[in-house]
XYZ file of C-alpha atoms in Angstrom:
333
model
C 0.000 0.000 0.000
C 2.918 2.349 0.706
C 4.342 1.715 -2.783
C 0.885 2.195 -4.299
C 0.389 5.555 -2.557
C 3.818 6.979 -3.347
C 3.997 5.781 -6.923
C 6.614 3.071 -6.644
C 4.606 0.715 -8.863
C 2.286 1.259 -11.784
C -1.465 0.887 -11.462
C -1.572 -2.271 -13.600
C 1.095 -3.857 -11.392
C -0.881 -2.836 -8.299
C -4.046 -4.511 -9.556
C -2.271 -7.679 -10.657
C -0.497 -7.978 -7.324
C -3.641 -7.249 -5.338
C -5.605 -9.829 -7.315
C -2.853 -12.405 -6.778
C -2.887 -11.748 -3.018
C -6.643 -12.178 -2.876
C -6.511 -15.406 -4.874
C -3.652 -16.778 -2.777
C -5.453 -16.061 0.463
C -4.054 -14.773 3.731
C -5.077 -13.608 7.156
C -8.615 -12.325 7.543
C -7.384 -8.901 8.686
C -5.009 -8.369 5.759
C -7.540 -9.654 3.223
C -10.303 -7.430 4.626
C -7.963 -4.421 4.554
C -6.886 -5.141 0.991
C -10.464 -5.690 -0.136
C -11.505 -2.367 1.382
C -8.775 -0.588 -0.592
C -9.722 -2.410 -3.782
C -13.331 -1.293 -3.410
C -12.105 2.310 -3.317
C -9.893 1.922 -6.408
C -11.306 4.178 -9.161
C -10.518 1.771 -11.984
C -12.278 -1.372 -10.798
C -14.265 -3.238 -13.412
C -17.600 -2.327 -11.798
C -20.044 -1.002 -14.374
C -21.143 2.010 -12.351
C -19.662 4.832 -10.319
C -20.547 5.261 -6.621
C -23.445 7.571 -7.567
C -24.895 4.930 -9.898
C -23.885 6.582 -13.187
C -22.680 3.926 -15.669
C -19.045 4.165 -16.709
C -18.406 5.082 -20.339
C -15.732 2.812 -21.815
C -14.177 3.109 -25.264
C -15.803 0.694 -27.697
C -13.953 -1.927 -29.684
C -15.189 -4.633 -32.056
C -16.351 -6.866 -29.185
C -18.360 -4.064 -27.552
C -20.003 -3.111 -30.838
C -20.890 -6.758 -31.457
C -22.624 -6.971 -28.070
C -24.436 -3.666 -28.628
C -25.782 -4.828 -32.007
C -26.648 -8.365 -30.937
C -30.274 -9.439 -31.340
C -30.429 -10.472 -27.682
C -30.025 -6.827 -26.616
C -33.780 -6.535 -26.055
C -33.868 -9.354 -23.528
C -30.680 -8.107 -21.849
C -32.180 -4.628 -21.541
C -35.144 -6.088 -19.669
C -33.037 -8.336 -17.456
C -30.768 -5.455 -16.429
C -33.771 -3.831 -14.741
C -33.353 -6.375 -11.947
C -29.724 -5.398 -11.407
C -28.899 -3.128 -8.433
C -26.617 -1.117 -10.729
C -29.435 -0.307 -13.157
C -31.197 3.022 -13.473
C -33.637 1.828 -10.793
C -30.884 2.501 -8.273
C -30.773 6.189 -9.228
C -34.479 6.884 -9.722
C -35.640 4.594 -6.913
C -36.478 7.219 -4.235
C -38.715 9.453 -6.405
C -40.193 6.434 -8.170
C -41.301 4.694 -4.992
C -42.531 7.983 -3.526
C -44.823 8.425 -6.533
C -45.970 4.811 -6.324
C -46.678 5.258 -2.608
C -48.733 8.368 -3.403
C -50.721 6.390 -5.973
C -51.379 3.655 -3.395
C -52.705 6.265 -0.965
C -54.961 7.804 -3.618
C -56.367 4.434 -4.685
C -56.849 3.316 -1.077
C -58.665 6.545 -0.225
C -61.004 6.192 -3.194
C -61.689 2.493 -2.625
C -61.973 2.324 1.138
C -63.025 5.825 2.189
C -64.591 7.861 -0.584
C -66.793 5.172 -2.122
C -68.150 3.647 1.126
C -68.787 7.069 2.664
C -70.154 8.661 -0.472
C -67.720 11.555 -0.462
C -66.030 12.944 -3.616
C -63.314 10.822 -5.202
C -59.775 12.065 -5.743
C -59.853 12.272 -9.537
C -58.800 14.668 -12.269
C -60.032 14.983 -15.874
C -58.010 13.469 -18.700
C -57.873 16.791 -20.541
C -55.611 18.277 -17.855
C -52.902 15.715 -18.607
C -53.448 15.784 -22.361
C -52.856 19.544 -22.460
C -49.823 19.515 -20.161
C -48.147 16.398 -21.593
C -46.830 18.305 -24.618
C -45.173 20.935 -22.429
C -43.641 18.267 -20.212
C -42.373 16.405 -23.265
C -40.722 19.534 -24.634
C -39.012 20.206 -21.326
C -37.616 16.664 -21.177
C -36.527 16.729 -24.827
C -34.725 20.044 -24.473
C -33.101 18.777 -21.278
C -31.745 15.596 -22.838
C -30.765 17.325 -26.095
C -28.808 19.966 -24.202
C -27.004 17.304 -22.194
C -26.285 15.263 -25.321
C -24.769 18.348 -26.984
C -22.443 18.825 -24.016
C -21.433 15.159 -24.140
C -20.763 15.315 -27.887
C -18.711 18.505 -27.553
C -16.605 16.980 -24.760
C -15.953 13.880 -26.856
C -14.840 15.997 -29.808
C -12.513 18.023 -27.567
C -10.961 14.857 -26.158
C -10.605 13.389 -29.663
C -8.855 16.550 -30.865
C -6.590 16.386 -27.809
C -5.662 12.800 -28.638
C -4.869 13.658 -32.270
C -2.667 16.609 -31.315
C -0.795 14.549 -28.732
C -0.056 11.974 -31.431
C 1.121 14.733 -33.746
C 3.388 16.139 -31.024
C 4.892 12.680 -30.585
C 5.882 12.743 -34.240
C 7.129 16.325 -34.050
C 9.373 15.485 -31.089
C 11.753 13.882 -33.601
C 12.698 17.422 -34.713
C 14.404 18.096 -31.380
C 18.194 17.966 -31.576
C 18.890 16.964 -27.962
C 18.213 13.369 -26.998
C 17.415 14.465 -23.428
C 14.863 17.005 -24.714
C 13.209 14.291 -26.800
C 12.967 11.936 -23.855
C 11.539 14.669 -21.626
C 9.063 15.666 -24.317
C 7.930 12.051 -24.675
C 7.381 11.898 -20.892
C 5.357 15.076 -20.806
C 2.801 13.960 -23.405
C 1.237 11.131 -21.295
C 1.753 13.273 -18.191
C -0.460 15.929 -19.793
C -3.216 13.402 -20.519
C -3.051 12.115 -16.940
C -3.120 15.631 -15.484
C -6.105 16.607 -17.636
C -8.009 13.478 -16.586
C -7.363 14.186 -12.907
C -8.362 17.833 -13.348
C -11.744 16.859 -14.778
C -12.609 14.125 -12.281
C -13.207 14.148 -8.498
C -10.080 13.981 -6.375
C -11.452 11.019 -4.423
C -11.364 8.939 -7.619
C -7.880 9.911 -8.790
C -4.576 10.799 -7.125
C -2.645 13.115 -9.457
C 0.673 12.658 -7.679
C 0.433 8.892 -7.780
C -0.889 8.580 -11.315
C 1.659 10.955 -12.817
C 4.580 9.310 -11.007
C 5.113 6.988 -13.947
C 5.836 9.954 -16.234
C 7.203 12.747 -14.017
C 9.988 12.900 -11.480
C 9.138 13.582 -7.863
C 10.696 17.032 -8.100
C 8.526 17.810 -11.133
C 5.404 16.557 -9.378
C 6.032 18.811 -6.406
C 6.677 21.763 -8.697
C 3.493 21.038 -10.659
C 1.350 20.805 -7.525
C 2.738 23.999 -5.995
C 2.957 26.135 -9.142
C -0.563 27.555 -8.803
C -1.289 26.581 -12.424
C -3.735 23.919 -13.599
C -1.586 20.768 -13.751
C -2.164 20.093 -17.477
C -1.202 23.699 -18.307
C 1.988 23.341 -16.265
C 2.937 20.293 -18.314
C 2.165 22.106 -21.567
C 4.327 25.069 -20.548
C 7.228 22.687 -19.947
C 6.638 21.167 -23.380
C 6.546 24.657 -24.920
C 9.861 25.526 -23.256
C 11.449 22.474 -24.861
C 9.831 23.272 -28.206
C 11.275 26.797 -28.113
C 14.731 25.295 -28.618
C 13.716 24.612 -32.229
C 13.613 28.345 -32.900
C 17.161 28.792 -31.662
C 18.261 25.879 -33.868
C 16.931 27.619 -36.982
C 13.853 25.402 -37.378
C 11.304 28.186 -37.259
C 8.649 26.419 -39.328
C 8.827 23.289 -37.165
C 8.711 25.484 -34.076
C 5.557 27.181 -35.339
C 3.819 23.859 -36.031
C 4.690 22.506 -32.596
C 3.621 25.756 -30.916
C 0.252 25.629 -32.698
C -0.435 22.150 -31.341
C 0.521 23.152 -27.798
C -1.614 26.304 -28.025
C -4.601 24.257 -29.160
C -4.097 21.857 -26.261
C -4.121 24.795 -23.858
C -7.374 25.929 -25.481
C -8.808 22.420 -25.107
C -8.053 22.495 -21.381
C -10.066 25.705 -21.120
C -12.937 24.217 -23.115
C -13.079 21.201 -20.819
C -13.039 23.456 -17.751
C -15.892 25.467 -19.233
C -18.042 22.368 -19.702
C -17.221 21.096 -16.215
C -17.852 24.393 -14.405
C -20.931 25.540 -16.359
C -23.938 23.228 -16.026
C -27.242 23.781 -17.713
C -29.213 26.658 -16.113
C -30.331 25.590 -12.644
C -33.728 27.262 -13.061
C -34.446 25.146 -16.140
C -33.338 21.958 -14.407
C -35.433 22.676 -11.312
C -38.496 23.597 -13.371
C -38.382 20.409 -15.434
C -37.868 18.258 -12.319
C -40.697 19.908 -10.390
C -43.049 19.755 -13.363
C -42.311 16.062 -13.849
C -42.764 15.127 -10.186
C -46.037 17.040 -9.802
C -47.376 15.643 -13.087
C -46.541 12.076 -12.067
C -47.889 12.605 -8.553
C -51.280 13.640 -9.926
C -51.343 10.975 -12.638
C -53.067 8.282 -10.500
C -56.102 10.563 -10.161
C -56.604 10.370 -13.911
C -55.784 6.675 -14.206
C -58.290 5.793 -11.475
C -61.167 7.011 -13.637
C -60.132 4.577 -16.372
C -58.733 1.463 -14.699
C -59.540 1.745 -10.987
C -56.991 0.097 -8.705
C -54.802 -0.666 -11.738
C -53.743 2.973 -11.507
C -50.906 1.934 -9.174
C -49.226 -0.302 -11.751
C -49.886 2.111 -14.628
C -48.359 4.966 -12.642
C -45.310 2.847 -11.851
C -44.694 2.056 -15.533
C -45.115 5.644 -16.739
C -43.055 7.072 -13.872
C -40.241 4.580 -14.406
C -39.670 5.592 -18.012
C -40.235 9.341 -17.621
C -37.940 9.526 -14.601
C -35.424 7.463 -16.563
C -35.482 9.980 -19.408
C -34.938 12.859 -16.984
C -32.126 10.987 -15.231
C -30.497 10.261 -18.592
C -30.096 13.992 -19.154
C -28.562 14.368 -15.691
C -26.069 11.544 -16.277
C -24.620 12.815 -19.567
C -24.719 16.505 -18.617
C -21.319 16.079 -16.947
C -19.444 13.986 -19.537
C -16.098 13.544 -17.818
């Protein structure tokens, strides 16, 4: 654990060693301690984050084959029984709405009807007129979130392409030491940007960058007052400036353009992370949805009686799922 914390081993070595220790067995205390640390590791193969949001992994041929398989319909239904499904995230409001529908149906069946007092019902027209407005709110919400997700993916793709181009351009450097340092800084930049855009409890910048930066450089990066990825880019720019002194002005300009665009990409990512969709819009759509679903059993009761409980559950499950989808992809990092 000491070597893991202070960067003496790589993350893949840590996981392999931890898995081997678990498989080999040991004392109950050491195994429980190790298991508790493994559960906190941010890169475990669990399909969801602690808040229930599914992890987004890069797709390969195997993932695309599973996504396009004809059994995807059955798998989509079976996943509803999984604790890591969307039911985990929308459970509290869903069961609150279902409980409200049970109360409404019970009141109508066992109090209003026997006593001859008015039933708790609402006309269908009220929901027909308001359903379009609710639908527009949910559509705009999910479309806005999808736009943010798509923009973030394009920024990260552009960052990847420019890092690859910088790897090629590093061959222009005359000094072998400068080339080696430049090669180290490229993955260090990607690591620093990832840690900047994700919660600190999921990633340790000092530990994760220890495979690319020296301890002195890590301390300087953390105490510089600059965003860590920008600090790395400034070090890369300082190395690239040696091209100008060597008479390679055109190569220097090309390398500087890539570094400048990476700095701009850092700012774009920070903008997406720090600027959510307007809170008033989010609150309005959530309140509208909850009130609409809470009153829905009063309309269903006129049509199907006590079946209003199940009908409300089905409608609420999918509408709350749509709203939660927008929340999940609004923060794409």
